[in-house]
Each structure stands twice: as C-alpha cells, then as structure tokens.
Amino acid sequence: MIKIGMIIGERYEILEKIGTGGMSDVYKAKDHKLNRFVAVKVLKQEFSENANFVSKFRVEAQAAAGLMHPNIVNVYDVGEEGGIHYIVMELVEGITLKKYIEKKARLSVKEAISIAIQVSMGIEAAHSNHIIHRDIKPQNIIISKEGKVKVTDFGIAKAATSNTITSNVMGSVHYTSPEQARGGYSDEKSDIYSLGITMFEMLTGRVPFNGETTVAIAIKHIQEELPSPREYVAEIPISVEQIVYKCCQKSPDRRYQSMNELITDLKQSLMNPDEDFVKVVDPDEEASTRMITDKDMALIKKQSDRRDSMDEAMRLKKNTEQPHRQYEEEDEQEEVDEDEEDGDDEDYDPKIERITTVLAIVAALLIGGIVIFLIGRAFGMFRFGLADREDTKQEDQSGKVEMIEVEGKPLDKVRRALIEMGLTPEIEYEVSSAYEEGIVIRANVRAGEMVDKDSNVVLTVAQKSEGTTVPDVVGKSKSEATSILEQAGFVVTAIESYDSTVQSGYVISQSPDGETTAPEGSTITIRVSQGEENTKVRVPNVIGETEENAIVILTENGLSVGTISQTNNEDASLVDKVCYQSYSVGSYVDKGTVIDLRVSIGPAEVTYKYVDNISAPTEDEDYRDGMSVAVTVITADGTQLLNTQTTSFPVPINYSGIKSSMGTIQFRFTVTTEATTTTDPNTGEITTIEGTTMEKTVTREVVFTAEGR
C-alpha cells in the first residue's frame, strides 16, 4: 500500500498523488539519489497479483527504458518492493492531450499538425527500436507547460494485451485499429491508425466512431468508412483530410508504411495545405500492373477453362474487405485444387492464344497511334488548345518565367508561388522595423524580369530581433540535420536534388545559411542529395490542363497516365480540367511512373435541410391561442414545402434536399371584433356598431441548414 512520505527502492520519496488510470496510480516523487523529481507509476493490486502480467510488464517496461527521445516520456527505472510493482518515469508538468482538446473544443489545423509531428517523431523512435505502443490515444499524450509534446506508457500496452486485459482497463476502444479490434496481429501500422483517429479528434473535437458498447464501436472500426473531418470543420485543408484518411485505412497495407512517411506528409501539409499530394497505394492494384512472366502465363492457361481473368479481377474487387491473410489462404487453396485437377498439363490452349494475339494487336495499334500523334504534334498538326496554355502562362519557349512581385507579401505565400513557377526560394533574414516579421522585404530578382526555371531566388525576410543562430548542417545526413535543427527550435523541410559530388541522403545546402540568424520556429529548408541523376524525372504540373493536354505533357516527360476519373471541385475555373494529380509537382520519380488524374465536373451541388418546430405567430398582438392559422413555408426559389391549416403550435417540420439556403414562413389568420352598443345620455338613443372581420398576415424569414453538417 502506497502512502505519502514513504520511500521505495531506497531512493524515491512519495510526495503526492497526481493521477490515476485503469491499470495504475501515478505519484510525484523525489529521487534522492539524483536529486530530481520523477513520476512513479504503481500498478493496481488486481494487476500486481497476476504473476504472468507482472512478468511481461517488467520485460516491456525495461525495453521502454532503453528509449531516449524528446517526444517520449522516458522510463528511468522498474522495480518491486513489498508486493508493490512500479516504474519510475520522467515527470512532465502539463496536461494530457485529451484534456487540452476538451478545454479548447477543437484545435486549429496548424496546432494539430504540429502536435501530430511531435507525436510521430516519438513513435518513430520507438518503432526504430522495435517497440510498438498499441494504445496511442490523447490520454497517453502529454503537453508540457513549455509546449513540448510527449508520448507515455510505451511497453505497457503490449504487456496488457498479451494477457487479455479487458478494454475498459486498456483504455478507449475509440482509437483501436481494425486488426486490434478483430484480435489479430498488430504492428507499427496499428499505431499509425490510432494516431490518425487522434488527429481526427484534434481537428474536429470528436471521435469518428461512437456507440453504446465497446463491441459496437469496434465493429464500426472494422466495417464503416471513416467520415470526412471536413464534414464537421469545413476549413480543414484537403491535404490534412487525406493524411487522416490514409492513416485510417482499414487495410494496414494501404496506410503509411512508416512514421517517416507520415512525418514527411505532415510537414508538407504545413507548407502546402491546399495541395492534394497524399497518395493512397492500393497493393492489389500495384500487383495487377506487374509484367506477366512465363509462369504466370502457364497459370492463366490452366485457369482459362474455369474463369477468365476479368471475372477473377471482379471477384477480388468484391472481396476487398476480407483480411489479406484470407486472400492468401484462398489463393493457395485454389492453386492446390487446380494442381490436383489439372496435374502438370500445360498443353496448348487455342482460347488463350487468340486472347494473346488480340491483346498484341491492340497494344501495337495504341503504340502506333501515340507515335503518330507525337510526330504530328511536333509538326503542329495536333494542338488541342496548347497555344492557349502557352499564351496564358508566364513562361516563354526558352524555359524562362516572369518574376512575380514579392515585396510586402507573407513568406509562406511567396514561397509556394515560386515553387509552383519552378523556382527555388532561398531565405535570409534581416531585422526590420518597417515590415512585420515574416514579410518579404525584397528579392534578388526584380518583378517582371525573365529568369530561367530552376533558378534560385534569394528572399530577404523581416524579423523583429536578431533571432536564433541557425546551425550549419551542410554535409550532414538528412536525419542528423533534421534532428539538430529541430532541437534548435526550427521547423525543417527537405527538398531532394541531384548532385554527383554529394553522397545520397546528405545535405547539399540549406536556407537560411548556417551561422546566420532566423526567428525561432521558422522554417529551414535543406536540400538533400539523391546522388548522381539517373533515370528519375521531375513531375510536371498538369493542374488546370485539359485531359488531352495533360496526357501529352506527362507522356513527353517520360511518365505514364493511369486512371482518369471525374470528381467535384469547388474551383469553378477548373471545370472540365485536371484538378488533381497523384504525385506532387516537382517531385522526382522513376521514368514510366503511373500518374493518376482527376478531372473536375464542377462544384458539388449543395442541398439543405429544414428540421424545426414552427412556433405560433405571436409577432402579431391580435393573435390568440386556438385561432385557425394557415401556415405556408416557401423557399427562395419558389418551392412550396408546407401548406397546412392548424389551431395548435408548435408545428413540427422535417424536409431535406432543399436547393435554396433561405425561405419564408407565412401565417394567415382572421381576426373578428365583436359588435358594440352605445347609448346617448341626452336622448337615450341606442346605437349598435357591427363587428368587423380582418385577415392578418405574418411573414417570418428562415435560414436552412446545409446537409452533411
């Protein structure tokens, strides 16, 4: 039994209780040996009595003690005394991310991404040491008073799950991955899923799946599609939405395959939040594009009498919700069955031979058509509006672009614009009282001047004070350079570039330069070598091009065109034009890489709903309860939703699919005054005034709610 003031392990003095959880109580203690304050987590009695659990808990906690990272609550010691099992951890003064979200309702996009990057870096360090958390959730993420984000409880989750500890002890099922919900094998990608759910909650203030029981919630994780966070917060950028989607894919193979991949996209989203650069890889699609070997052809011949390849593809498509292991087992069983039925028979099959011949002819015609098209285009025979494209862009035939005006504009906006033009911005800072911090003072290229694409443009940016000295990381590895700069308080973004003189993966240059000063928290761009240029090509920008032009541009650059689909896009100027490409502009990919495109069919039609209880027209002083009132609801486009007569209020109404955002409610009722009689006091003459009837109208404006909100 832990008591305040007692000393355990002959060094840790228990000072006060600072928290409690499903499995343990947490105390603030003083380590008299090292003269520092620590947190001591003590297992509750029901777990301490489970010898199997305690054994695994010690092993996992000792493994976690080997982790040392700024974004991990470090484990210092593990021990047992008088039946009390405890671990000694770094003491972090702050609050959990769960309480922080509850306090702020929801976080801003930049704050959520910044927290997600720090959490990812901590988890990445654990994964590098083959330690999987298995219980990532806001309750296990702490934000210190200094703003540092730290992940806690590494190692404890694995010990608990391996001993069938119930979900109410293990924490919330709201963040569990589908494979964990099934009780199956979980790995690093389970942590990625849970982090995606945590990001969803940071951005929207709510979890995506809820239910009355843990089983109901677990089933939703397995079966239901993740709702879009933009349904709850419309201003969330598309890149952030897609990052959350990719993290929370049902199949682990479709998620980010490592924390490093996720961190790269999170940092990219800070620079280009509105760019749709996130690519979800479908392993089934990738497998279907490989070259057919002789062995594959022999297998196809065997299977041709029972099914053709298109039927098989459709069958696989219908069953994509099945676990991948089930696919493998079914495929292996089918091969065994077919081998038993067919033996080693690989006789000539005329049906397959005909199919092969037809495919060869079609391929030859397609290749011939492309060659003719390209030759014709070179001689000006096929234009497809390319002249318009060349006239409207600030680029001439010599590969030059016209420099834009940058003075007085925010650095982030200027940086994005220059990158889209094919120019490389380099940053240097200057103390200035004439400009706000982060505003571009000048550039080394004048506005309107024609410069070569891929040129460097030096931007001088204002800062309020001398700032922090930027470490020199040129010549260091990408990971080492990133670590050094981030520890110095900077945000790092990496650009890949070919350089035959610098080893691949090492920094060629940085902007701002080393030993100069820059504001703390500003972005440092490092250029990382990919070694000597070989078969890689740079992805061109085809956003805003017609489908035909995009195909030509990609083909000319040695790339292949994959799936072309139609989609809604809010930018009306992109109707019937490419609004999405599956690889980021300027990135380097292998020749022949398949680029998927989406063509805009215009903004999605917005519909509205009206769910309310219409109250009585008390705006008119002549209205009395019980009067018969005609109630009409008409939308701004003239559609009549309701026309009824009633004597009681409120009137319930529930309509959806409304195309106007506003409308009016009209009340019509009749007011009758009673007859009055007066007597002349002088003559005694009686006069009767007849009652009157008057029709009254009350109009009330109403605003409908957009559906999906």
XYZ file of C-alpha atoms in Angstrom, residues 27-551:
525
model
C 2.614 9.763 -7.815
C 5.041 12.651 -7.790
C 8.229 11.598 -6.053
C 11.738 12.832 -5.382
C 14.730 10.792 -6.447
C 17.160 11.451 -3.588
C 19.999 9.705 -5.383
C 19.972 12.052 -8.387
C 18.176 14.931 -6.607
C 15.381 15.318 -9.122
C 11.600 14.986 -9.227
C 10.144 11.961 -11.004
C 6.785 10.314 -11.640
C 6.230 6.876 -10.091
C 3.545 4.716 -11.694
C 2.318 1.993 -9.340
C 0.331 -0.979 -10.634
C -3.050 -1.506 -9.016
C -3.441 -4.516 -6.790
C -5.518 -6.630 -9.205
C -2.671 -6.493 -11.745
C 0.123 -6.868 -9.218
C -1.367 -10.222 -8.184
C -1.229 -11.530 -11.766
C 2.245 -13.072 -11.968
C 2.064 -13.584 -15.739
C 1.123 -9.973 -16.318
C 3.796 -8.655 -13.948
C 6.473 -10.700 -15.730
C 5.562 -9.364 -19.150
C 5.083 -5.868 -17.747
C 8.638 -5.828 -16.403
C 10.111 -7.062 -19.693
C 8.238 -4.461 -21.753
C 8.919 -1.630 -19.291
C 12.629 -2.484 -19.291
C 12.594 -2.387 -23.103
C 10.870 1.006 -22.994
C 13.537 2.214 -20.564
C 16.006 1.979 -23.443
C 14.110 4.709 -25.318
C 15.511 8.234 -25.035
C 13.757 10.839 -27.136
C 12.488 14.425 -26.593
C 8.937 13.355 -27.538
C 8.763 10.313 -25.244
C 8.156 10.282 -21.507
C 11.356 8.474 -20.634
C 11.351 5.449 -18.300
C 14.159 5.586 -15.718
C 13.666 2.527 -13.555
C 11.495 -0.549 -12.932
C 11.169 -2.195 -9.542
C 9.201 -4.116 -6.916
C 9.040 -3.682 -3.186
C 6.737 -5.432 -0.727
C 4.376 -6.568 -3.482
C 4.283 -3.057 -4.995
C 5.279 -3.071 -8.668
C 6.276 0.310 -10.035
C 8.040 2.110 -12.825
C 9.871 5.414 -12.453
C 9.360 7.887 -15.264
C 10.230 11.402 -16.321
C 7.967 13.929 -14.568
C 6.208 16.137 -17.116
C 4.358 19.169 -15.784
C 1.377 19.676 -18.059
C -1.957 18.218 -19.172
C -2.995 15.334 -21.381
C -3.950 15.995 -24.982
C -7.453 14.700 -24.142
C -7.994 17.432 -21.563
C -6.402 20.004 -23.860
C -8.891 19.143 -26.636
C -11.788 19.289 -24.176
C -10.561 22.679 -22.969
C -10.323 24.179 -26.476
C -13.253 22.229 -28.067
C -11.029 21.600 -31.085
C -7.549 22.615 -32.189
C -6.506 24.767 -35.117
C -5.125 22.921 -38.126
C -1.566 24.185 -37.612
C -1.595 23.314 -33.915
C -2.996 19.832 -34.586
C -0.380 19.135 -37.272
C 2.428 20.441 -35.068
C 1.344 18.123 -32.233
C 0.949 15.201 -34.664
C 4.510 15.730 -35.975
C 5.969 15.621 -32.461
C 3.925 12.543 -31.538
C 5.028 10.860 -34.786
C 8.675 11.579 -34.056
C 8.362 9.955 -30.632
C 6.604 6.899 -32.046
C 9.163 6.688 -34.875
C 11.965 6.488 -32.304
C 10.148 3.620 -30.567
C 9.488 1.786 -33.831
C 13.174 2.098 -34.711
C 13.848 0.124 -31.519
C 11.168 -2.457 -32.411
C 8.794 -1.198 -29.706
C 5.136 -0.803 -30.653
C 2.871 1.255 -28.421
C -0.513 -0.368 -29.266
C -2.509 2.171 -27.237
C -1.970 5.558 -28.871
C -4.740 7.925 -27.755
C -4.990 11.521 -26.446
C -4.963 10.245 -22.865
C -1.435 8.884 -23.433
C -0.075 12.111 -24.938
C 1.090 14.878 -22.590
C 1.630 18.549 -23.447
C 4.133 20.148 -21.083
C 3.938 23.712 -19.806
C 6.715 24.568 -22.272
C 4.596 23.255 -25.153
C 6.619 20.068 -25.672
C 4.568 17.034 -26.710
C 5.441 13.665 -25.180
C 4.027 10.141 -25.584
C 3.759 7.984 -22.482
C 3.003 4.368 -21.497
C 5.295 2.675 -24.035
C 5.561 -1.054 -23.409
C 2.622 -1.231 -21.002
C 0.060 -1.769 -23.770
C 1.820 -4.846 -25.130
C 2.047 -6.423 -21.689
C -1.650 -5.800 -21.127
C -2.921 -7.043 -24.499
C -0.838 -10.213 -24.249
C -2.653 -11.024 -21.003
C -6.204 -10.385 -22.249
C -6.744 -7.339 -20.072
C -10.244 -6.017 -20.787
C -10.830 -2.972 -22.935
C -12.142 -0.826 -20.092
C -8.742 -1.216 -18.429
C -6.718 -0.867 -21.607
C -8.332 2.421 -22.445
C -10.824 3.513 -25.059
C -11.778 1.334 -27.990
C -12.409 4.581 -29.859
C -8.784 4.583 -31.069
C -8.174 0.890 -31.756
C -7.201 -0.333 -35.231
C -9.397 -2.826 -37.149
C -6.806 -5.584 -36.757
C -6.685 -4.987 -32.994
C -10.498 -4.980 -32.844
C -10.503 -8.395 -34.565
C -7.982 -9.655 -32.015
C -5.451 -10.283 -34.765
C -1.783 -9.413 -35.256
C -0.876 -5.746 -34.847
C 2.316 -3.957 -35.789
C 3.669 -0.440 -36.332
C 0.805 0.383 -38.682
C -1.670 -0.120 -35.822
C -0.026 2.861 -34.088
C -0.410 4.839 -37.326
C -4.155 4.073 -37.397
C -4.609 5.128 -33.769
C -2.667 8.345 -34.413
C -4.974 9.049 -37.378
C -8.019 8.757 -35.099
C -6.283 11.042 -32.586
C -5.651 13.601 -35.350
C -9.342 13.376 -36.316
C -10.295 14.235 -32.719
C -7.815 17.113 -32.529
C -9.209 18.636 -35.734
C -12.927 18.131 -35.044
C -13.231 17.829 -31.274
C -14.912 14.423 -31.566
C -14.065 10.803 -32.331
C -15.226 9.376 -35.696
C -16.918 6.248 -34.331
C -19.184 6.068 -31.309
C -21.678 3.595 -29.890
C -23.428 2.339 -26.793
C -20.997 -0.546 -26.243
C -17.323 -1.211 -26.908
C -18.319 -4.045 -29.231
C -20.477 -1.713 -31.323
C -17.604 0.756 -31.642
C -15.114 -1.991 -32.532
C -17.432 -3.240 -35.304
C -17.575 0.290 -36.741
C -13.770 0.399 -36.863
C -13.846 -2.845 -38.863
C -16.773 -2.157 -41.200
C -17.647 1.548 -41.510
C -15.856 4.103 -43.649
C -14.188 6.952 -41.792
C -16.327 10.118 -42.046
C -14.617 13.142 -43.537
C -13.304 15.538 -40.876
C -14.335 18.329 -43.262
C -17.974 17.382 -42.621
C -17.534 18.830 -39.132
C -14.940 21.551 -39.838
C -15.155 22.809 -43.417
C -11.906 24.806 -43.299
C -9.695 21.736 -42.816
C -7.336 21.684 -45.866
C -7.610 18.805 -48.339
C -4.041 17.619 -47.653
C -4.763 17.243 -43.939
C -8.026 15.424 -44.671
C -6.204 12.997 -46.971
C -3.445 12.386 -44.399
C -6.089 11.381 -41.827
C -7.788 9.160 -44.446
C -4.524 7.405 -45.289
C -3.672 6.824 -41.631
C -7.103 5.285 -41.027
C -7.336 2.899 -43.968
C -8.925 -0.432 -42.971
C -6.125 -2.399 -44.623
C -2.692 -1.849 -43.000
C -1.086 -2.135 -46.469
C -2.953 0.990 -47.612
C -1.804 3.121 -44.676
C 1.526 4.901 -44.300
C 4.113 2.155 -44.097
C 6.298 4.035 -41.617
C 6.192 7.034 -39.336
C 8.835 8.705 -41.501
C 6.432 8.707 -44.468
C 3.724 10.243 -42.280
C 6.069 12.902 -40.886
C 7.100 13.879 -44.427
C 3.475 14.438 -45.488
C 2.610 16.284 -42.261
C 5.473 18.727 -42.847
C 4.446 19.117 -46.488
C 0.903 19.951 -45.360
C 2.253 22.807 -43.248
C 3.880 24.299 -46.358
C 1.196 23.457 -48.926
C -2.022 22.772 -47.011
C -4.308 23.059 -50.024
C -2.244 20.796 -52.294
C -3.694 17.307 -52.832
C -0.381 15.443 -52.682
C -1.258 12.451 -50.500
C -1.281 9.176 -52.433
C -3.028 6.096 -51.077
C -1.389 2.993 -52.547
C -3.626 0.018 -53.275
C -1.454 -3.130 -53.032
C -3.947 -5.066 -55.152
C -3.698 -2.509 -57.951
C 0.085 -2.500 -57.745
C 0.173 -6.253 -58.029
C -2.071 -6.174 -61.070
C 0.326 -3.972 -63.054
C 3.400 -6.213 -62.903
C 4.804 -7.860 -66.025
C 3.356 -11.299 -66.866
C 6.037 -13.989 -66.604
C 6.075 -17.354 -68.347
C 4.982 -18.942 -65.092
C 2.045 -16.536 -64.830
C 1.033 -17.298 -68.423
C 1.093 -21.019 -67.712
C -1.150 -20.481 -64.699
C -3.546 -18.381 -66.776
C -3.757 -21.190 -69.340
C -4.615 -23.639 -66.567
C -7.390 -21.411 -65.248
C -8.885 -20.338 -68.566
C -11.404 -23.208 -68.759
C -12.833 -22.317 -65.356
C -12.818 -18.490 -65.376
C -11.378 -15.648 -67.401
C -9.106 -13.018 -65.923
C -11.745 -10.294 -65.853
C -14.145 -12.394 -63.760
C -11.331 -13.132 -61.320
C -10.466 -9.428 -61.030
C -14.107 -8.615 -60.306
C -14.267 -11.353 -57.669
C -11.188 -9.969 -55.931
C -12.606 -6.458 -56.095
C -15.853 -7.555 -54.402
C -13.928 -9.192 -51.576
C -11.500 -6.367 -50.727
C -12.968 -6.075 -47.247
C -11.688 -9.579 -46.355
C -8.393 -9.752 -44.407
C -5.302 -10.146 -46.607
C -4.382 -13.409 -44.915
C -7.700 -14.839 -46.032
C -6.827 -13.884 -49.635
C -3.513 -15.672 -49.354
C -5.102 -18.808 -47.913
C -7.834 -18.863 -50.583
C -5.327 -18.333 -53.385
C -3.054 -21.070 -52.057
C -6.005 -23.471 -51.748
C -7.137 -22.664 -55.283
C -3.670 -23.394 -56.655
C -3.593 -26.711 -54.774
C -7.055 -27.665 -56.060
C -6.164 -26.721 -59.625
C -2.893 -28.650 -59.482
C -4.814 -31.707 -58.286
C -7.411 -31.333 -61.044
C -5.108 -30.407 -63.902
C -1.822 -32.043 -62.861
C 1.090 -30.701 -64.853
C -0.923 -30.289 -68.022
C 0.308 -27.240 -69.901
C -0.985 -28.135 -73.345
C -1.574 -25.528 -75.981
C -4.854 -23.659 -75.402
C -6.311 -22.007 -78.534
C -8.543 -19.703 -76.488
C -5.586 -18.165 -74.656
C -3.627 -17.953 -77.892
C -6.466 -15.948 -79.500
C -6.658 -13.613 -76.492
C -2.893 -13.087 -76.578
C -2.980 -12.309 -80.295
C -5.811 -9.771 -79.893
C -4.006 -8.054 -76.992
C -0.790 -7.854 -79.018
C -2.650 -6.244 -81.952
C -4.396 -3.730 -79.667
C -1.081 -2.846 -77.986
C 0.585 -2.349 -81.374
C -2.254 -0.064 -82.536
C -2.064 2.003 -79.332
C 1.706 2.404 -79.587
C 1.434 3.296 -83.259
C -1.277 5.850 -82.513
C 0.802 7.509 -79.817
C 3.846 7.694 -82.103
C 1.769 9.222 -84.934
C 0.194 11.672 -82.508
C 3.547 12.828 -81.107
C 5.086 13.207 -84.580
C 2.040 15.126 -85.765
C 2.106 17.350 -82.730
C 5.785 18.114 -83.324
C 4.864 19.397 -86.805
C 1.929 21.421 -85.456
C -0.808 19.080 -86.682
C -2.352 18.468 -83.256
C -2.663 21.432 -80.899
C -5.652 20.723 -78.598
C -5.574 24.226 -77.224
C -1.894 24.129 -76.332
C -1.437 27.590 -77.802
C -3.840 28.971 -75.231
C -1.930 27.244 -72.469
C 1.390 28.616 -73.652
C -0.035 32.126 -74.054
C -1.630 32.283 -70.606
C 1.345 31.097 -68.562
C 4.249 33.350 -67.617
C 6.709 31.158 -69.488
C 8.323 31.508 -72.888
C 9.666 28.848 -75.233
C 13.196 29.220 -73.872
C 12.144 27.858 -70.474
C 12.081 31.227 -68.704
C 9.453 32.525 -66.293
C 8.484 36.056 -65.354
C 9.368 37.006 -61.787
C 6.392 37.984 -59.657
C 6.073 40.883 -57.191
C 7.061 39.654 -53.703
C 7.748 42.774 -51.639
C 5.410 43.187 -48.684
C 3.884 39.715 -49.013
C 3.937 36.839 -46.456
C 6.865 34.440 -46.849
C 4.724 31.266 -46.953
C 2.586 32.633 -49.804
C 5.631 33.788 -51.791
C 7.462 30.511 -51.206
C 4.538 28.450 -52.573
C 4.149 30.714 -55.598
C 7.843 30.500 -56.527
C 7.927 26.718 -56.151
C 4.874 26.402 -58.421
C 6.715 28.523 -61.018
C 9.665 26.132 -60.902
C 11.933 28.495 -58.968
C 13.811 27.628 -55.782
C 13.439 30.166 -52.944
C 16.394 30.779 -50.622
C 15.747 32.667 -47.408
C 17.802 35.162 -45.467
C 16.530 37.253 -42.565
C 17.055 40.910 -41.726
C 15.991 42.883 -38.672
C 13.442 45.472 -39.820
C 11.036 47.867 -38.130
C 9.348 48.795 -41.398
C 7.898 45.327 -42.010
C 6.163 42.814 -39.784
C 8.007 39.603 -39.013
C 7.665 37.015 -41.782
C 7.058 39.598 -44.549
C 9.325 39.626 -47.628
C 11.377 42.834 -47.820
C 12.959 42.241 -51.236
C 14.287 39.641 -53.657
C 17.482 39.492 -55.672
C 15.370 39.343 -58.851
C 13.166 42.283 -59.884
C 9.460 41.779 -60.574
C 8.832 41.322 -64.299
C 12.335 40.055 -65.025
C 12.548 36.814 -67.039
C 14.596 34.137 -65.290
C 15.437 30.521 -66.058
C 13.282 27.852 -64.462
C 15.045 26.002 -61.633
C 16.891 29.231 -60.754
C 17.432 30.208 -57.127
C 15.685 33.349 -55.856
C 17.058 34.875 -52.653
C 14.313 36.373 -50.472
C 15.152 38.792 -47.671
C 12.565 38.426 -44.917
C 11.843 40.693 -41.953
C 12.404 39.618 -38.364
C 11.810 41.598 -35.170
C 15.064 40.763 -33.403
C 18.344 39.028 -34.109
C 16.600 35.678 -33.501
C 18.369 32.348 -33.050
C 21.588 31.248 -34.707
C 20.913 28.629 -37.374
C 23.156 25.552 -37.009
C 25.279 24.674 -40.039
C 24.132 21.230 -41.213
C 25.657 21.136 -44.712
C 27.381 17.791 -45.267
C 25.403 16.009 -42.562
C 22.891 13.221 -43.146
C 19.249 14.188 -43.559
C 18.200 12.614 -40.242
C 21.087 14.184 -38.303
C 20.496 17.601 -39.877
C 16.777 17.428 -39.116
C 17.429 16.474 -35.508
C 19.962 19.289 -34.994
C 17.709 21.967 -36.491
C 14.592 20.814 -34.645
C 16.437 20.743 -31.323
C 17.467 24.336 -32.046
C 13.783 25.231 -32.327
C 13.294 25.318 -36.091
C 10.868 23.568 -38.429
C 12.630 21.599 -41.173
C 11.536 20.996 -44.748
C 13.616 18.923 -47.153
C 13.916 19.257 -50.932
C 15.532 16.451 -52.902
C 18.004 17.280 -55.642
C 20.613 15.504 -57.746
C 24.275 16.170 -57.032
C 27.091 13.932 -58.250
C 29.540 15.414 -55.702
C 27.451 14.807 -52.553
C 26.562 11.360 -51.244
C 22.908 10.422 -51.492
C 20.965 11.276 -48.327
C 23.313 14.084 -47.237
C 22.651 17.842 -47.146
C 23.920 19.843 -50.142
C 22.857 23.286 -48.909
C 20.485 24.969 -46.510
C 18.380 28.122 -46.460
C 18.894 30.242 -44.424
C 22.623 29.520 -44.315
C 24.336 28.125 -41.255
C 25.600 30.591 -38.629
C 23.082 33.227 -39.749
C 20.107 34.163 -37.562
C 16.436 33.391 -38.042
C 13.291 33.686 -35.876
C 12.763 30.732 -33.550
C 10.163 28.371 -35.010
C 10.794 29.496 -38.601
C 11.283 27.025 -41.453
C 14.756 25.940 -42.531
C 14.906 24.349 -45.978
C 17.586 21.740 -46.539
C 18.484 20.440 -49.990
C 19.226 16.725 -49.774
C 21.272 14.895 -52.393
C 19.826 11.993 -54.345
C 23.239 11.268 -55.793
C 24.000 11.398 -59.486
C 20.976 11.917 -61.713
C 19.889 8.724 -63.406
C 16.509 7.612 -64.687
C 14.386 9.842 -62.452
C 12.278 12.608 -63.944
C 10.599 15.624 -62.400
C 6.804 15.556 -62.203
C 5.309 18.448 -64.234
C 2.269 20.471 -63.201
C -0.847 19.467 -65.160
C -3.402 21.055 -62.813
C -5.630 23.302 -64.911
C -4.885 21.457 -68.161
C -7.461 19.699 -70.298
C -7.383 15.930 -70.149
C -5.789 15.729 -73.627
C -3.073 18.276 -72.804
C -2.279 16.559 -69.508
C -1.762 13.223 -71.272
